[in-house]
Every structure is written in structure tokens, then in C-alpha cells.
CSV table of C-alpha atoms in Angstrom, one decimal:
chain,number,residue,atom,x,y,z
K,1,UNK,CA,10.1,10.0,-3.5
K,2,UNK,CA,6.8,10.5,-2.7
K,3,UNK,CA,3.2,10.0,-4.1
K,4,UNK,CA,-0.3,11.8,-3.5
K,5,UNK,CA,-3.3,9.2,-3.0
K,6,UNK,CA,-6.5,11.1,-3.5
K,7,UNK,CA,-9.2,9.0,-1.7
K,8,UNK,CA,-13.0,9.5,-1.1
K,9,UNK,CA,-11.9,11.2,2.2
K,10,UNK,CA,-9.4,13.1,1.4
K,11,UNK,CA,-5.6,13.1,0.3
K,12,UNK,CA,-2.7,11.1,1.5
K,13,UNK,CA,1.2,12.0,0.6
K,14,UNK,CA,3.2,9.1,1.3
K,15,UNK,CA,6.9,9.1,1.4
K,16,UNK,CA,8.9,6.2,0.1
K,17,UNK,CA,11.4,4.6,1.9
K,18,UNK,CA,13.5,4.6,-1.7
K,19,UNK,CA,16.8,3.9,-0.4
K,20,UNK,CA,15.6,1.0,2.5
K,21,UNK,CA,13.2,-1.0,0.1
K,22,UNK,CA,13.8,-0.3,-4.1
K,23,UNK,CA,11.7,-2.9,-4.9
K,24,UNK,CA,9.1,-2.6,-2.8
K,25,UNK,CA,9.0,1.5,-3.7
K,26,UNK,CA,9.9,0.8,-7.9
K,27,UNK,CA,6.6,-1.4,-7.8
K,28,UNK,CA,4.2,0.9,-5.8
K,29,UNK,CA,5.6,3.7,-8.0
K,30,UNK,CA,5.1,2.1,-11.2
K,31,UNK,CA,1.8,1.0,-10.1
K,32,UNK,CA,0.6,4.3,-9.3
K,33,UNK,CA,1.9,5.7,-12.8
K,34,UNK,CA,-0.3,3.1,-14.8
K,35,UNK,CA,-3.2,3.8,-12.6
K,36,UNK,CA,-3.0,0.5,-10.6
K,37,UNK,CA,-4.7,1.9,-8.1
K,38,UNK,CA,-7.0,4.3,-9.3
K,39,UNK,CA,-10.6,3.3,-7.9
K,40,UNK,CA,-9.0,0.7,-5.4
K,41,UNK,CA,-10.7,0.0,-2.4
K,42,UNK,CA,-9.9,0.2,1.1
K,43,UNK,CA,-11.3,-3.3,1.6
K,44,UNK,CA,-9.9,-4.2,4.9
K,45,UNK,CA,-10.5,-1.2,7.9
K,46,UNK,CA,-9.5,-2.6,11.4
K,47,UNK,CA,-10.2,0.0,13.6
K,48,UNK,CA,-7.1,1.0,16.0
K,49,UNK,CA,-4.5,-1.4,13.8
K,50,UNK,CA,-4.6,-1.6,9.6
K,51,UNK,CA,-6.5,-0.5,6.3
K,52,UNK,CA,-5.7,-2.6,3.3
K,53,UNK,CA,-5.8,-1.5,-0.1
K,54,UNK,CA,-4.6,-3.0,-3.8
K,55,UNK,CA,-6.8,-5.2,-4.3
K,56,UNK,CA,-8.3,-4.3,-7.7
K,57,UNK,CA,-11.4,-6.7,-7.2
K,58,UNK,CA,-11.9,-5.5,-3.7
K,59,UNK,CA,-11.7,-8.4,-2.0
K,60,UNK,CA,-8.5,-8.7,-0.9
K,61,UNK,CA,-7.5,-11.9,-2.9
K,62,UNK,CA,-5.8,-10.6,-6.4
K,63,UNK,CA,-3.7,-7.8,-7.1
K,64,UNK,CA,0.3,-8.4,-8.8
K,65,UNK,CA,3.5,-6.4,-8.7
K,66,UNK,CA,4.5,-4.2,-11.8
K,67,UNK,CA,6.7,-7.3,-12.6
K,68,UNK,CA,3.8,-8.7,-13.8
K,69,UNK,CA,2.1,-6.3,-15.8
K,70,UNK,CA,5.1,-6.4,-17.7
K,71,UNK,CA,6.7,-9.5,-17.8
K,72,UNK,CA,3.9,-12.4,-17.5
K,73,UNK,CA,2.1,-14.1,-14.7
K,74,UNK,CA,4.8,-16.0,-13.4
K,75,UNK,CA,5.6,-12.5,-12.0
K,76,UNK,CA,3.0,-11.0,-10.3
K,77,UNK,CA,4.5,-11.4,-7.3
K,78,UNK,CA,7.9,-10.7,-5.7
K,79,UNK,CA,10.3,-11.5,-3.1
K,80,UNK,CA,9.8,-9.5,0.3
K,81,UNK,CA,12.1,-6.8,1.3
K,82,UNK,CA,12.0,-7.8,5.3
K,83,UNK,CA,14.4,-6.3,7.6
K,84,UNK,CA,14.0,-5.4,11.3
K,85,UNK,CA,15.5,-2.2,10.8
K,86,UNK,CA,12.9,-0.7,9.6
K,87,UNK,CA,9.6,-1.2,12.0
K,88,UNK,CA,6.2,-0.8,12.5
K,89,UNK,CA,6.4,2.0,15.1
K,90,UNK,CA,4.7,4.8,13.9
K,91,UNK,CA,1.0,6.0,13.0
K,92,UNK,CA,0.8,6.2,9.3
K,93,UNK,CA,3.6,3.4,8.3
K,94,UNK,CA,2.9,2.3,5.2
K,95,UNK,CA,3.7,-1.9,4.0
K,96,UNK,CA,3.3,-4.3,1.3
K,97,UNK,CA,0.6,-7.2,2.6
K,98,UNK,CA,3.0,-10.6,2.7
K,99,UNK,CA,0.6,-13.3,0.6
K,100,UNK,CA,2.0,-16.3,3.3
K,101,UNK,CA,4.7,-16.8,1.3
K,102,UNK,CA,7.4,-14.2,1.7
K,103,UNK,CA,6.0,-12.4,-1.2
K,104,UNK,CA,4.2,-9.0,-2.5
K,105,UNK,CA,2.5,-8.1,-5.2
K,106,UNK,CA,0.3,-4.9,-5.2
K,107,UNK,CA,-1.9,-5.1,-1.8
K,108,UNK,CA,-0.3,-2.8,0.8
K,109,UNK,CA,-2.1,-1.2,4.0
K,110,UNK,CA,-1.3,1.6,6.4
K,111,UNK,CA,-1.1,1.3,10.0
K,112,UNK,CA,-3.8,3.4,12.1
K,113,UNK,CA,-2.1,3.4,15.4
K,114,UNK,CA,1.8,3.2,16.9
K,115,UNK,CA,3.7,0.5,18.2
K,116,UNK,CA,2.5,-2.8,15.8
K,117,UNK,CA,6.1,-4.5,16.6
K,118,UNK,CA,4.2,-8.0,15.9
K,119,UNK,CA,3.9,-6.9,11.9
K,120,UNK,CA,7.9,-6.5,12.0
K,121,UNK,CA,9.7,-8.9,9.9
K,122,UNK,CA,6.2,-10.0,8.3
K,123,UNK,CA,5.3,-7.5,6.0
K,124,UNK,CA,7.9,-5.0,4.3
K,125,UNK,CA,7.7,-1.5,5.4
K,126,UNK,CA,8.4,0.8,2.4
K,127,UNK,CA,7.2,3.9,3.7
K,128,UNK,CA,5.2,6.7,5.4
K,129,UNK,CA,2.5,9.2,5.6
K,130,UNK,CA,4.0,12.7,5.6
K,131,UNK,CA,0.3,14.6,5.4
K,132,UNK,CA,-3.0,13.2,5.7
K,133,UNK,CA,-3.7,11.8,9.2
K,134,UNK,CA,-7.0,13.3,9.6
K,135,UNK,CA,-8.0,11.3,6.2
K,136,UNK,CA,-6.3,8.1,8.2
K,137,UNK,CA,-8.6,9.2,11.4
K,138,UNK,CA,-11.5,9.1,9.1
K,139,UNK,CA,-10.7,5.8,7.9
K,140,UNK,CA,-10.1,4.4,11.9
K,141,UNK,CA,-13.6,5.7,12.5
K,142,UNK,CA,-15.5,4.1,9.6
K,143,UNK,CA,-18.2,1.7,10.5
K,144,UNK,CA,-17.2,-1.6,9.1
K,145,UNK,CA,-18.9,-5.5,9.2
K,146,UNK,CA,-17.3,-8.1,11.6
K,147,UNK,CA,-15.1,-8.7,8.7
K,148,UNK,CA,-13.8,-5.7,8.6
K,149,UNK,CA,-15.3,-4.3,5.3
K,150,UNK,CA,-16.4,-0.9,5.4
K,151,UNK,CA,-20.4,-0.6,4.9
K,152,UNK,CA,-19.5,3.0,3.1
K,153,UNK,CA,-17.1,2.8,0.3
K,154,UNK,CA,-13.5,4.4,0.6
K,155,UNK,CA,-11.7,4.6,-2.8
K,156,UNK,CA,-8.5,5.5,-3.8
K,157,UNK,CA,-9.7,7.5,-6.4
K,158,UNK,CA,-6.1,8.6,-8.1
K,159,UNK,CA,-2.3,8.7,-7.2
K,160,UNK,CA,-0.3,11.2,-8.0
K,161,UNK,CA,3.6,10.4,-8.0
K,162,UNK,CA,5.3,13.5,-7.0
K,163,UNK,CA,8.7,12.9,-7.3
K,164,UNK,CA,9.9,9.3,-8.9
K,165,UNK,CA,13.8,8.4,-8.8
K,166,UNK,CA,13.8,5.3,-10.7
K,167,UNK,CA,13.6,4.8,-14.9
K,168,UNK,CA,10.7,3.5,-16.3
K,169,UNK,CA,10.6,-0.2,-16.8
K,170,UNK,CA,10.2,-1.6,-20.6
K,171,UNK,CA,6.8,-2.1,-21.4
K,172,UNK,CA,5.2,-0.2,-18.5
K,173,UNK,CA,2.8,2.0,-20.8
């Protein structure tokens, strides 16, 4: 269960924690089949911790779960998936953003360093980078605002899934 992100600095294979977090995994999945996240931004780099993507406006305020492409607004976002089993621990940990709420919609981020135990049992980890950390080195080193916004772009320009367990949803395409 895996998917290729090809970004302005490279590509990204992420690994999908399938079995640990369906939902969490069904959404980015389907997302990434109807292009969700084709010319996303990386709108949140901060250096040594997270960069933030999902956001199809870029800035970090919209963005809604598969749900609600398909079913209406009142779904755009979903439950969280939070356990402590599964933690922050690793370079390359990849988790949806939590709205405040308990809830996900498309927004996710990567971690750009180990041991980020205070994001455990906040946001859902759902999976992992399996190749790509120079492309996340690149991203650490960008020169962003005090804000954390990059000053040169980083797109996602296209996702790839590379191996999908789960059936298409009904109205999806």
C-alpha cells in the first residue's frame, strides 16, 4: 500500500500504514486517484520538525476527506484515527493535520526529524516514507518566512498510487 508523490524536488514513496489506520489510508488513497493533490503546495516548512501539505488553496485553511467529494459537505471531514501505538518517532512519518476538533480532512504533513512524541495522540499517523529523504532534506533546508511559508514554491506535482488494497468508493470519478 503505497503511493509515489512527485514534487518540484523530487519523488517521495510513502507507505501506508493500511492495516493501523483504514480510514485515514482509504482517504489519502482516494485522494491521490482523483488528483487531490496534484499541484498542492507544501505550504507549511518548519525547518527541523513538519512540512504541511493538502491544502488545495495553499494556505493551509481548506482541504476535505474523500467523504466529501462524494457524499456532500457535511462530510468533508472525518473522525481521527488516534492511538499511541503508533508514534511520531521516526524521520519521514507521515500524518493527517487534526483541524482542533479530532478531525481530518485532506491536509497531512511529514515529519523532518525523529523523536516528535508531543504530536502523539494529536494527529493520526498513517504512514511513512520508504524512499525519498534527500527530497525531505531539501525541503528542511528551504528558506521560508517567519511563518513558515516557503519563498520558493514546492509542489506536489502528481501522485502515483502504486499498490491500492481498498475498492473504489461510489461516485469517486
Amino acid at each position: 500500500m503505497a503511493v509515489l508523490v512527485e514534487t518540484s524536488l523530487g519523488d517521495i514513496v510513502i507507505d501506508l500504514y493500511t492495516e493501523e489506520r483504514p480510514r485515514c489510508s482509504l482517504n489519502f488513497l482516494k485522494l491521490c486517484k482523483i488528483k487531490f493533490y496534484n499541484f498542492c503546495l507544501f505550504h507549511s516548512v518548519q525547518r527541523d520538525f513538519i512540512a504541511q501539505s493538502g491544502d488545495p488553496v495553499g494556505g493551509g485553511q481548506g482541504g476535505r476527506s474523500i467523504w466529501g467529494r462524494v457524499r456532500g459537505e457535511e462530510y468533508n471531514m472525518f473522525e481521527a484515527e488516534v492511538s499511541p501505538r503508533l508514534k511520531h518517532k521516526k524521520l519521514g512519518t507521515v500524518s493527517m493535520v487534526d483541524n482542533g476538533s479530532g478531525l481530518h480532512g485532506s491536509q497531512f504533513f511529514i515529519t523532518l526529524r525523529e523523536n516528535l512524541s508531543y504530536l502523539d495522540g494529536k494527529h493520526t499517523v498513517f504512514g511513512e516514507v520508504a524512499e525519498g529523504f534527500d527530497v525531505l532534506s531539501k525541503i528542511n533546508e528551504a528558506y521560508c518566512d517567519k511563518d513558515g511559508h516557503p519563498f520558493q514554491d514546492i509542489r506536489i506535482y502528481h501522485t502515483v498510487i502504486l499498490d491500492d488494497p481498498f475498492p473504489d468508493l461510489e461516485g469517486i470519478l
